[in-house]
């Protein structure tokens, strides 16, 4: 079955710098890759997603890139702000059962 | 749309008691998922439904856990009898065709 690995587990960056979180997946049939942000004590919220027919997608300061050959995808946050501090989860699913397989999460700390 | 609605938000119960968690998915969504989140184990998928039919309950920890979805707008997760190790945040999420999961606010369960 699918397995998703996420790195790093903790990432500390200076406010204003960029942050990159990387995930790898094992199932070549996976075709949907969302990213979720979870602030302390709150629900996970979808921030961006990408499908396998696209290599990159941007939404303001957030972008996701996908390399299907290497089976990895990354979240890029530019010009980080204090409100970006949260745990970020990547996930992957194939069309066969629509079940998301989750990464273990990355705690992003933005230093003022 | 009010989003995915879960109740109660907090539940404190004594060991051995029955606990029922409730979820109303987003209207029109055909998938419903129950997750459990703890610091130690992260996000765990317990069970999911497609068009009110349970598809995969392999994540349900043991027979003390049961879930139902009697119609498209309501689902329950029941724990009977509850144990202290069941203490966690339980999330319900819904999606349309497996894309763009939306999570509810969660139920924080404490079993004493």
Coordinates of N, CA and C in Angstrom, one line a residue:
Chain A
X1 N 0.8 -1.2 0.0 CA 0.0 0.0 0.0 C 0.8 1.3 0.0
X2 N 0.2 2.4 0.0 CA 0.9 3.7 -0.1 C 1.5 4.0 1.2
X3 N 2.7 4.6 1.2 CA 3.4 5.1 2.3 C 3.9 6.5 2.0
X4 N 3.7 7.4 3.0 CA 4.1 8.8 2.7 C 5.1 9.2 3.8
X5 N 6.3 9.7 3.5 CA 7.3 10.1 4.4 C 7.4 11.6 4.3
X6 N 7.5 12.3 5.4 CA 7.6 13.8 5.4 C 8.8 14.2 6.2
X7 N 9.5 15.2 5.7 CA 10.7 15.8 6.3 C 10.8 17.3 6.1
X8 N 11.3 18.0 7.1 CA 11.8 17.5 8.4 C 10.6 17.4 9.4
X9 N 10.8 16.9 10.5 CA 9.7 16.9 11.5 C 9.5 18.2 12.2
X10 N 10.6 19.0 12.3 CA 10.6 20.3 12.8 C 11.4 21.2 12.0
X11 N 10.9 22.4 11.7 CA 11.6 23.4 10.8 C 11.5 24.8 11.5
X12 N 12.6 25.4 11.7 CA 12.6 26.7 12.3 C 13.2 27.7 11.3
X13 N 12.5 28.7 11.0 CA 13.0 29.7 10.0 C 12.8 31.1 10.6
X14 N 13.6 32.0 10.1 CA 13.5 33.4 10.5 C 12.3 34.0 9.7
X15 N 11.6 34.9 10.4 CA 10.5 35.6 9.7 C 11.0 36.3 8.5
X16 N 10.3 36.1 7.4 CA 10.6 36.7 6.1 C 11.4 35.8 5.2
X17 N 12.0 34.7 5.8 CA 12.7 33.7 5.0 C 11.7 32.7 4.4
X18 N 12.2 31.8 3.5 CA 11.3 30.8 2.9 C 11.4 29.5 3.7
X19 N 10.4 28.7 3.6 CA 10.4 27.4 4.2 C 10.0 26.3 3.2
X20 N 10.6 25.2 3.3 CA 10.3 24.1 2.3 C 10.2 22.8 3.1
X21 N 9.1 22.1 2.8 CA 8.8 20.9 3.5 C 8.6 19.8 2.4
X22 N 9.2 18.7 2.5 CA 9.3 17.7 1.5 C 8.6 16.4 1.9
X23 N 7.9 15.8 0.9 CA 7.3 14.5 1.1 C 7.6 13.5 0.0
X24 N 7.7 12.3 0.3 CA 7.9 11.2 -0.7 C 6.8 10.2 -0.6
X25 N 6.4 9.6 -1.7 CA 5.3 8.6 -1.6 C 5.8 7.4 -2.4
X26 N 5.1 6.3 -2.1 CA 5.6 5.0 -2.7 C 4.7 4.5 -3.8
X27 N 3.5 4.8 -3.8 CA 2.6 4.2 -4.8 C 2.5 5.1 -6.1
X28 N 3.0 4.6 -7.2 CA 3.1 5.3 -8.4 C 1.7 5.7 -9.0
X29 N 0.7 5.0 -8.4 CA -0.7 5.3 -8.9 C -1.3 6.5 -8.2
X30 N -0.6 7.0 -7.2 CA -1.2 8.2 -6.5 C -1.2 9.3 -7.4
X31 N -2.3 10.1 -7.3 CA -2.6 11.2 -8.3 C -3.1 12.4 -7.7
X32 N -3.2 12.5 -6.3 CA -3.7 13.7 -5.7 C -2.9 13.9 -4.4
X33 N -2.5 15.2 -4.2 CA -1.5 15.5 -3.2 C -1.9 16.8 -2.5
X34 N -2.6 16.7 -1.4 CA -3.0 17.9 -0.7 C -2.0 18.2 0.5
X35 N -2.1 19.5 0.9 CA -1.3 19.9 2.1 C -2.3 20.6 3.0
X36 N -2.1 20.2 4.3 CA -3.0 20.8 5.4 C -2.2 21.5 6.4
X37 N -2.8 22.5 7.0 CA -2.2 23.3 8.0 C -3.0 23.1 9.3
X38 N -2.4 22.8 10.4 CA -3.1 22.6 11.6 C -2.5 23.5 12.7
X39 N -3.2 24.5 13.1 CA -2.7 25.4 14.2 C -3.1 24.7 15.5
X40 N -2.4 25.1 16.6 CA -2.6 24.5 17.9 C -4.0 24.5 18.3
X41 N -4.5 23.3 18.6 CA -5.9 23.3 19.2 C -7.0 23.4 18.1
X42 N -6.6 23.4 16.8 CA -7.6 23.6 15.8 C -7.6 22.4 14.8
X43 N -8.5 22.5 13.9 CA -8.7 21.4 12.9 C -7.7 21.6 11.8
X44 N -7.3 20.5 11.1 CA -6.5 20.6 9.9 C -7.3 21.3 8.8
X45 N -6.6 22.2 8.1 CA -7.3 22.9 7.0 C -6.5 22.8 5.8
X46 N -7.2 22.5 4.7 CA -6.6 22.4 3.4 C -6.0 23.8 2.9
X47 N -4.7 23.8 2.6 CA -4.2 25.1 2.1 C -3.9 25.1 0.6
X48 N -3.5 23.9 0.1 CA -3.3 23.8 -1.3 C -3.2 22.4 -1.7
X49 N -3.6 22.1 -2.9 CA -3.5 20.7 -3.4 C -3.1 20.7 -4.8
X50 N -2.6 19.5 -5.3 CA -2.1 19.4 -6.7 C -2.5 18.0 -7.2
X51 N -2.8 17.9 -8.4 CA -3.1 16.6 -9.1 C -2.0 16.3 -10.0
X52 N -1.9 15.0 -10.3 CA -0.7 14.5 -11.0 C -0.5 15.0 -12.4
X53 N -1.5 15.7 -13.0 CA -1.3 16.2 -14.3 C -0.7 17.6 -14.3
X54 N -0.3 18.1 -13.1 CA 0.3 19.4 -13.0 C 1.6 19.3 -12.2
X55 N 2.6 20.1 -12.6 CA 3.9 20.0 -11.9 C 4.1 21.0 -10.8
X56 N 3.3 22.1 -10.9 CA 3.5 23.1 -9.9 C 2.1 23.9 -9.8
X57 N 1.9 24.4 -8.6 CA 0.7 25.2 -8.3 C 1.0 26.2 -7.3
X58 N 0.6 27.5 -7.5 CA 0.9 28.5 -6.6 C -0.4 29.2 -6.1
X59 N -0.3 29.7 -4.9 CA -1.4 30.5 -4.3 C -0.8 31.5 -3.4
X60 N -0.6 32.7 -3.9 CA 0.0 33.8 -3.2 C 1.4 33.3 -2.7
X61 N 1.6 33.2 -1.3 CA 3.0 32.9 -0.8 C 3.2 31.4 -0.8
X62 N 2.3 30.6 -1.1 CA 2.4 29.2 -1.0 C 2.4 28.5 -2.4
X63 N 3.3 27.5 -2.5 CA 3.4 26.8 -3.8 C 3.7 25.3 -3.5
X64 N 3.2 24.5 -4.4 CA 3.5 23.0 -4.3 C 4.1 22.6 -5.6
X65 N 5.1 21.8 -5.5 CA 5.7 21.2 -6.7 C 5.6 19.7 -6.6
X66 N 5.5 19.0 -7.7 CA 5.4 17.6 -7.8 C 6.3 17.0 -8.8
X67 N 7.1 16.0 -8.4 CA 8.0 15.3 -9.3 C 7.5 13.8 -9.4
X68 N 6.7 13.5 -10.4 CA 6.2 12.1 -10.4 C 7.2 11.1 -10.6
X69 N 8.2 11.4 -11.4 CA 9.3 10.4 -11.7 C 10.0 10.0 -10.4
X70 N 10.3 11.0 -9.6 CA 11.0 10.8 -8.3 C 10.0 10.4 -7.2
X71 N 8.8 10.6 -7.4 CA 7.7 10.4 -6.4 C 7.9 11.2 -5.2
X72 N 8.1 12.5 -5.4 CA 8.1 13.4 -4.3 C 7.5 14.7 -4.6
X73 N 7.0 15.4 -3.6 CA 6.3 16.7 -3.7 C 6.7 17.5 -2.5
X74 N 6.6 18.8 -2.7 CA 7.1 19.8 -1.7 C 6.2 21.0 -1.6
X75 N 6.2 21.5 -0.4 CA 5.5 22.7 0.0 C 6.5 23.8 0.2
X76 N 6.3 25.0 -0.5 CA 7.1 26.1 -0.4 C 6.3 27.3 0.1
X77 N 6.8 27.9 1.2 CA 6.2 29.1 1.8 C 7.2 30.2 1.7
X78 N 6.9 31.3 1.0 CA 7.8 32.4 0.9 C 7.4 33.5 1.9
X79 N 8.4 34.4 2.2 CA 8.1 35.5 3.0 C 7.3 35.1 4.3
X80 N 7.9 34.2 5.0 CA 7.1 33.6 6.1 C 6.8 34.7 7.2
X81 N 5.6 34.4 7.8 CA 5.1 35.4 8.8 C 4.7 34.6 10.1
X82 N 4.6 35.3 11.2 CA 4.3 34.5 12.5 C 3.1 33.6 12.4
X83 N 2.1 34.0 11.6 CA 0.9 33.2 11.5 C 1.1 32.0 10.7
X84 N 2.2 31.8 10.1 CA 2.5 30.6 9.4 C 2.9 29.5 10.3
X85 N 3.2 29.8 11.6 CA 3.6 28.8 12.6 C 2.4 27.8 12.8
X86 N 2.7 26.6 12.6 CA 1.7 25.5 12.7 C 2.3 24.2 12.4
X87 N 1.5 23.1 12.4 CA 2.0 21.8 11.9 C 1.4 21.6 10.5
X88 N 2.2 21.2 9.6 CA 1.8 21.0 8.2 C 1.9 19.5 7.9
X89 N 0.8 19.1 7.3 CA 0.7 17.7 6.9 C 0.6 17.6 5.4
X90 N 1.4 16.6 4.8 CA 1.2 16.3 3.4 C 0.4 15.0 3.4
X91 N -0.2 14.7 2.2 CA -1.0 13.5 2.0 C -1.0 13.1 0.6
X92 N -1.3 11.8 0.3 CA -1.4 11.3 -1.0 C -2.5 10.3 -1.2
X93 N -3.2 10.3 -2.3 CA -4.2 9.3 -2.5 C -4.2 8.9 -4.0
X94 N -4.6 7.7 -4.2 CA -4.8 7.2 -5.6 C -6.3 7.2 -5.9
X95 N -6.6 7.0 -7.2 CA -8.0 7.1 -7.5 C -8.8 5.9 -7.1
X96 N -8.1 4.8 -6.7 CA -8.8 3.6 -6.4 C -9.7 3.6 -5.2
X97 N -9.3 4.3 -4.2 CA -10.1 4.2 -3.0 C -10.3 5.6 -2.3
X98 N -9.7 6.6 -2.9 CA -9.9 8.0 -2.4 C -9.5 8.2 -0.9
X99 N -8.8 7.2 -0.4 CA -8.3 7.4 1.0 C -7.0 8.1 1.0
X100 N -6.9 9.1 1.8 CA -5.6 9.9 2.0 C -4.7 9.1 2.9
X101 N -3.4 9.0 2.5 CA -2.4 8.5 3.3 C -1.6 9.7 3.8
X102 N -1.4 9.9 5.1 CA -0.8 11.1 5.6 C 0.6 11.0 6.0
X103 N 1.4 12.1 5.8 CA 2.7 12.2 6.4 C 2.6 12.4 7.9
X104 N 3.7 12.4 8.6 CA 3.7 12.5 10.0 C 3.6 13.9 10.5
X105 N 3.8 14.9 9.6 CA 3.6 16.3 10.0 C 5.0 17.0 10.2
X106 N 5.0 18.3 9.9 CA 6.2 19.1 10.2 C 5.7 20.3 11.0
X107 N 6.4 20.5 12.1 CA 6.1 21.6 13.0 C 7.0 22.8 12.5
X108 N 6.3 23.8 11.9 CA 7.0 25.0 11.4 C 7.0 26.1 12.5
X109 N 8.2 26.6 12.8 CA 8.3 27.6 13.8 C 8.9 28.8 13.1
X110 N 8.2 30.0 13.2 CA 8.7 31.2 12.6 C 9.3 32.1 13.7
X111 N 10.6 32.3 13.6 CA 11.3 33.1 14.6 C 11.2 34.6 14.3
X112 N 10.8 35.4 15.3 CA 10.7 36.9 15.0 C 12.0 37.5 14.8
Chain B
X1 N -22.4 27.6 3.5 CA -22.3 26.2 4.1 C -21.6 26.3 5.4
X2 N -22.2 25.6 6.4 CA -21.6 25.7 7.8 C -20.4 24.8 7.9
X3 N -20.1 24.0 6.9 CA -18.9 23.1 7.1 C -19.3 21.9 7.8
X4 N -18.4 21.1 8.2 CA -18.6 19.8 8.9 C -18.9 20.2 10.3
X5 N -19.9 19.7 10.9 CA -20.3 20.0 12.2 C -20.2 18.8 13.1
X6 N -19.5 18.9 14.2 CA -19.3 17.8 15.1 C -19.8 18.3 16.5
X7 N -20.3 17.3 17.2 CA -20.7 17.5 18.6 C -20.5 16.2 19.4
X8 N -20.3 16.4 20.7 CA -20.0 17.7 21.4 C -18.5 18.1 21.1
X9 N -18.2 19.3 21.5 CA -16.8 19.8 21.3 C -15.9 19.2 22.3
X10 N -16.4 19.0 23.5 CA -15.6 18.4 24.6 C -16.5 17.4 25.3
X11 N -15.9 16.3 25.7 CA -16.6 15.3 26.4 C -15.7 14.7 27.5
X12 N -16.1 14.7 28.7 CA -15.4 14.1 29.8 C -16.3 13.0 30.4
X13 N -15.8 11.8 30.4 CA -16.6 10.7 30.9 C -15.7 9.8 31.7
X14 N -16.4 9.0 32.5 CA -15.7 8.0 33.4 C -15.5 6.7 32.6
X15 N -14.4 6.1 32.9 CA -14.1 4.8 32.3 C -15.3 3.8 32.4
X16 N -15.6 3.1 31.4 CA -16.7 2.2 31.4 C -18.0 2.7 30.8
X17 N -18.0 4.1 30.7 CA -19.3 4.7 30.2 C -19.3 4.6 28.6
X18 N -20.5 4.7 28.1 CA -20.6 4.8 26.6 C -20.5 6.2 26.2
X19 N -19.8 6.4 25.1 CA -19.6 7.7 24.5 C -20.1 7.7 23.0
X20 N -20.8 8.7 22.7 CA -21.3 8.9 21.3 C -20.9 10.2 20.7
X21 N -20.1 10.2 19.6 CA -19.7 11.4 18.9 C -20.5 11.5 17.7
X22 N -20.9 12.7 17.3 CA -21.8 13.0 16.2 C -21.1 13.8 15.1
X23 N -21.6 13.6 13.9 CA -21.0 14.4 12.8 C -22.0 14.6 11.7
X24 N -22.1 15.9 11.2 CA -22.9 16.2 10.1 C -22.0 16.7 9.0
X25 N -21.9 15.9 7.9 CA -21.0 16.3 6.8 C -21.5 17.5 6.0
X26 N -20.7 18.0 5.1 CA -21.1 19.0 4.2 C -22.1 18.4 3.2
X27 N -23.2 19.1 2.9 CA -24.2 18.6 2.0 C -23.6 18.4 0.6
X28 N -23.9 17.2 0.1 CA -23.4 16.9 -1.3 C -22.1 16.1 -1.3
X29 N -21.4 16.1 -0.1 CA -20.2 15.3 0.0 C -20.6 13.8 0.1
X30 N -19.8 12.9 -0.6 CA -20.2 11.5 -0.7 C -19.2 10.6 0.1
X31 N -18.2 11.3 0.7 CA -17.3 10.5 1.6 C -17.3 11.1 3.0
X32 N -17.2 10.2 4.0 CA -17.1 10.7 5.3 C -16.1 9.9 6.0
X33 N -15.2 10.5 6.8 CA -14.1 9.9 7.5 C -14.1 10.2 8.9
X34 N -13.8 9.2 9.8 CA -13.5 9.5 11.2 C -12.0 9.2 11.5
X35 N -11.4 10.3 12.1 CA -10.0 10.2 12.5 C -9.9 10.4 14.0
X36 N -8.8 9.9 14.5 CA -8.4 10.1 15.9 C -7.0 10.7 15.9
X37 N -6.8 11.7 16.7 CA -5.5 12.4 16.7 C -4.9 12.4 18.2
X38 N -3.7 11.9 18.4 CA -3.0 12.0 19.6 C -1.6 12.5 19.4
X39 N -0.9 12.9 20.4 CA 0.4 13.4 20.2 C 1.3 12.2 19.8
X40 N 1.0 11.0 20.4 CA 1.9 9.9 20.2 C 1.7 9.2 18.9
X41 N 0.5 9.1 18.4 CA 0.2 8.4 17.2 C -0.2 9.2 16.0
X42 N -0.3 10.6 16.2 CA -0.7 11.4 15.1 C -2.1 11.2 14.7
X43 N -2.4 11.4 13.4 CA -3.7 11.3 12.8 C -3.9 9.9 12.3
X44 N -4.9 9.2 12.9 CA -5.2 7.8 12.5 C -6.6 7.8 11.9
X45 N -6.7 7.1 10.7 CA -8.0 6.9 10.1 C -8.7 5.7 10.8
X46 N -9.9 5.9 11.3 CA -10.6 4.9 12.0 C -11.5 4.1 11.0
X47 N -12.3 4.9 10.3 CA -13.2 4.3 9.4 C -13.7 5.3 8.4
X48 N -14.1 4.9 7.1 CA -14.7 5.8 6.2 C -15.8 5.2 5.5
X49 N -16.7 6.1 5.1 CA -18.0 5.7 4.4 C -18.0 6.4 3.0
X50 N -18.6 5.7 2.0 CA -18.9 6.2 0.7 C -20.4 6.0 0.5
X51 N -21.0 7.2 0.2 CA -22.5 7.1 0.1 C -23.2 6.3 1.2
X52 N -22.8 6.6 2.4 CA -23.3 6.0 3.6 C -22.9 4.6 3.9
X53 N -22.1 4.0 3.1 CA -21.7 2.6 3.2 C -20.3 2.5 3.8
X54 N -20.1 1.8 4.9 CA -18.7 1.6 5.4 C -17.8 0.9 4.4
X55 N -16.7 1.5 4.1 CA -15.8 1.0 3.1 C -14.6 0.3 3.7
X56 N -14.0 0.9 4.7 CA -12.8 0.4 5.4 C -12.9 0.7 6.8
X57 N -13.0 -0.3 7.7 CA -13.0 0.0 9.1 C -11.8 -0.7 9.8
X58 N -10.7 -0.9 9.0 CA -9.5 -1.6 9.5 C -8.8 -0.8 10.6
X59 N -9.1 0.5 10.6 CA -8.4 1.4 11.6 C -9.2 1.4 12.9
X60 N -10.3 0.8 13.0 CA -11.0 0.8 14.3 C -10.2 0.0 15.3
X61 N -9.9 0.5 16.4 CA -8.9 -0.2 17.3 C -9.4 -1.5 17.8
X62 N -10.7 -1.6 18.1 CA -11.2 -2.8 18.7 C -12.7 -2.8 18.7
X63 N -13.3 -3.9 19.1 CA -14.7 -4.0 19.1 C -15.5 -3.0 19.9
X64 N -14.8 -2.3 20.8 CA -15.5 -1.3 21.6 C -15.9 -0.1 20.7
X65 N -15.3 0.0 19.6 CA -15.6 1.1 18.7 C -16.6 0.7 17.6
X66 N -17.6 1.5 17.3 CA -18.5 1.2 16.2 C -18.9 2.6 15.6
X67 N -19.2 2.5 14.3 CA -19.6 3.7 13.6 C -20.8 3.4 12.7
X68 N -21.7 4.4 12.5 CA -22.8 4.2 11.7 C -23.0 5.5 10.8
X69 N -23.6 5.3 9.7 CA -24.0 6.5 8.9 C -25.4 6.2 8.3
X70 N -26.5 6.4 9.1 CA -27.8 6.1 8.7 C -28.3 6.8 7.5
X71 N -27.8 8.0 7.2 CA -28.2 8.8 6.1 C -27.0 9.7 5.7
X72 N -27.2 10.4 4.6 CA -26.1 11.2 4.0 C -25.8 12.4 4.9
X73 N -26.6 12.8 5.9 CA -26.3 14.0 6.6 C -26.0 13.7 8.1
X74 N -25.7 12.5 8.4 CA -25.4 12.2 9.9 C -24.6 10.9 10.0
X75 N -23.6 11.0 10.9 CA -22.8 9.8 11.3 C -22.5 9.8 12.8
X76 N -22.4 8.7 13.4 CA -22.0 8.6 14.8 C -20.8 7.6 14.9
X77 N -20.0 7.9 15.9 CA -18.9 7.1 16.4 C -19.2 6.8 17.8
X78 N -19.3 5.5 18.2 CA -19.6 5.1 19.5 C -18.5 4.3 20.1
X79 N -18.2 4.6 21.4 CA -17.2 3.8 22.1 C -17.9 3.2 23.4
X80 N -17.9 1.9 23.5 CA -18.6 1.3 24.6 C -17.9 0.0 24.9
X81 N -17.3 -0.2 26.1 CA -17.1 0.8 27.1 C -15.9 1.6 26.9
X82 N -15.9 2.9 27.3 CA -14.7 3.7 27.1 C -13.6 3.4 28.1
X83 N -12.3 3.7 27.7 CA -11.2 3.5 28.5 C -10.3 4.7 28.5
X84 N -9.4 4.9 29.5 CA -8.6 6.1 29.5 C -7.7 6.2 28.2
X85 N -7.3 5.1 27.6 CA -6.5 5.2 26.4 C -7.2 5.7 25.2
X86 N -8.5 5.8 25.3 CA -9.3 6.4 24.2 C -9.3 7.9 24.2
X87 N -8.7 8.5 25.2 CA -8.6 9.9 25.3 C -7.9 10.5 24.1
X88 N -8.5 11.4 23.3 CA -7.9 11.9 22.1 C -8.8 13.0 21.5
X89 N -8.4 13.6 20.4 CA -9.3 14.4 19.7 C -9.8 13.6 18.5
X90 N -11.1 13.5 18.3 CA -11.7 12.8 17.3 C -12.2 13.8 16.2
X91 N -11.8 13.6 15.0 CA -12.2 14.5 13.9 C -13.1 13.7 12.9
X92 N -14.1 14.4 12.4 CA -14.8 13.9 11.3 C -14.5 14.8 10.1
X93 N -14.4 14.2 8.9 CA -14.1 14.9 7.7 C -15.0 14.4 6.6
X94 N -15.3 15.3 5.7 CA -16.1 14.9 4.5 C -15.4 15.4 3.3
X95 N -15.7 14.7 2.1 CA -15.2 15.2 0.9 C -16.1 14.8 -0.3
X96 N -15.8 15.4 -1.4 CA -16.6 15.0 -2.6 C -15.6 14.2 -3.5
X97 N -15.9 13.0 -3.7 CA -15.1 12.1 -4.6 C -13.6 12.0 -4.1
X98 N -13.4 12.2 -2.8 CA -12.1 12.0 -2.2 C -11.2 13.2 -2.3
X99 N -11.6 14.3 -2.9 CA -10.8 15.5 -3.0 C -11.2 16.6 -2.0
X100 N -10.2 17.3 -1.5 CA -10.4 18.4 -0.7 C -11.2 18.1 0.6
X101 N -10.6 17.2 1.4 CA -11.2 16.9 2.7 C -11.5 18.2 3.5
X102 N -12.7 18.3 4.1 CA -13.0 19.4 5.1 C -13.2 18.7 6.4
X103 N -12.4 19.2 7.4 CA -12.5 18.6 8.8 C -13.5 19.4 9.6
X104 N -14.1 18.7 10.5 CA -14.9 19.4 11.6 C -14.0 19.9 12.6
X105 N -14.6 20.6 13.6 CA -13.8 21.2 14.7 C -13.2 20.2 15.7
X106 N -13.7 18.9 15.6 CA -13.2 17.9 16.5 C -14.0 17.8 17.8
X107 N -13.9 16.6 18.4 CA -14.4 16.4 19.8 C -13.2 16.0 20.6
X108 N -12.9 16.7 21.7 CA -11.9 16.4 22.6 C -12.4 15.5 23.6
X109 N -12.1 14.2 23.6 CA -12.6 13.2 24.6 C -11.6 12.9 25.6
X110 N -12.0 13.0 26.9 CA -11.2 12.7 28.0 C -11.9 11.6 28.8
X111 N -11.3 10.5 29.0 CA -11.8 9.4 29.8 C -11.0 9.3 31.1
X112 N -11.7 9.4 32.2 CA -11.0 9.4 33.5 C -11.4 8.2 34.3

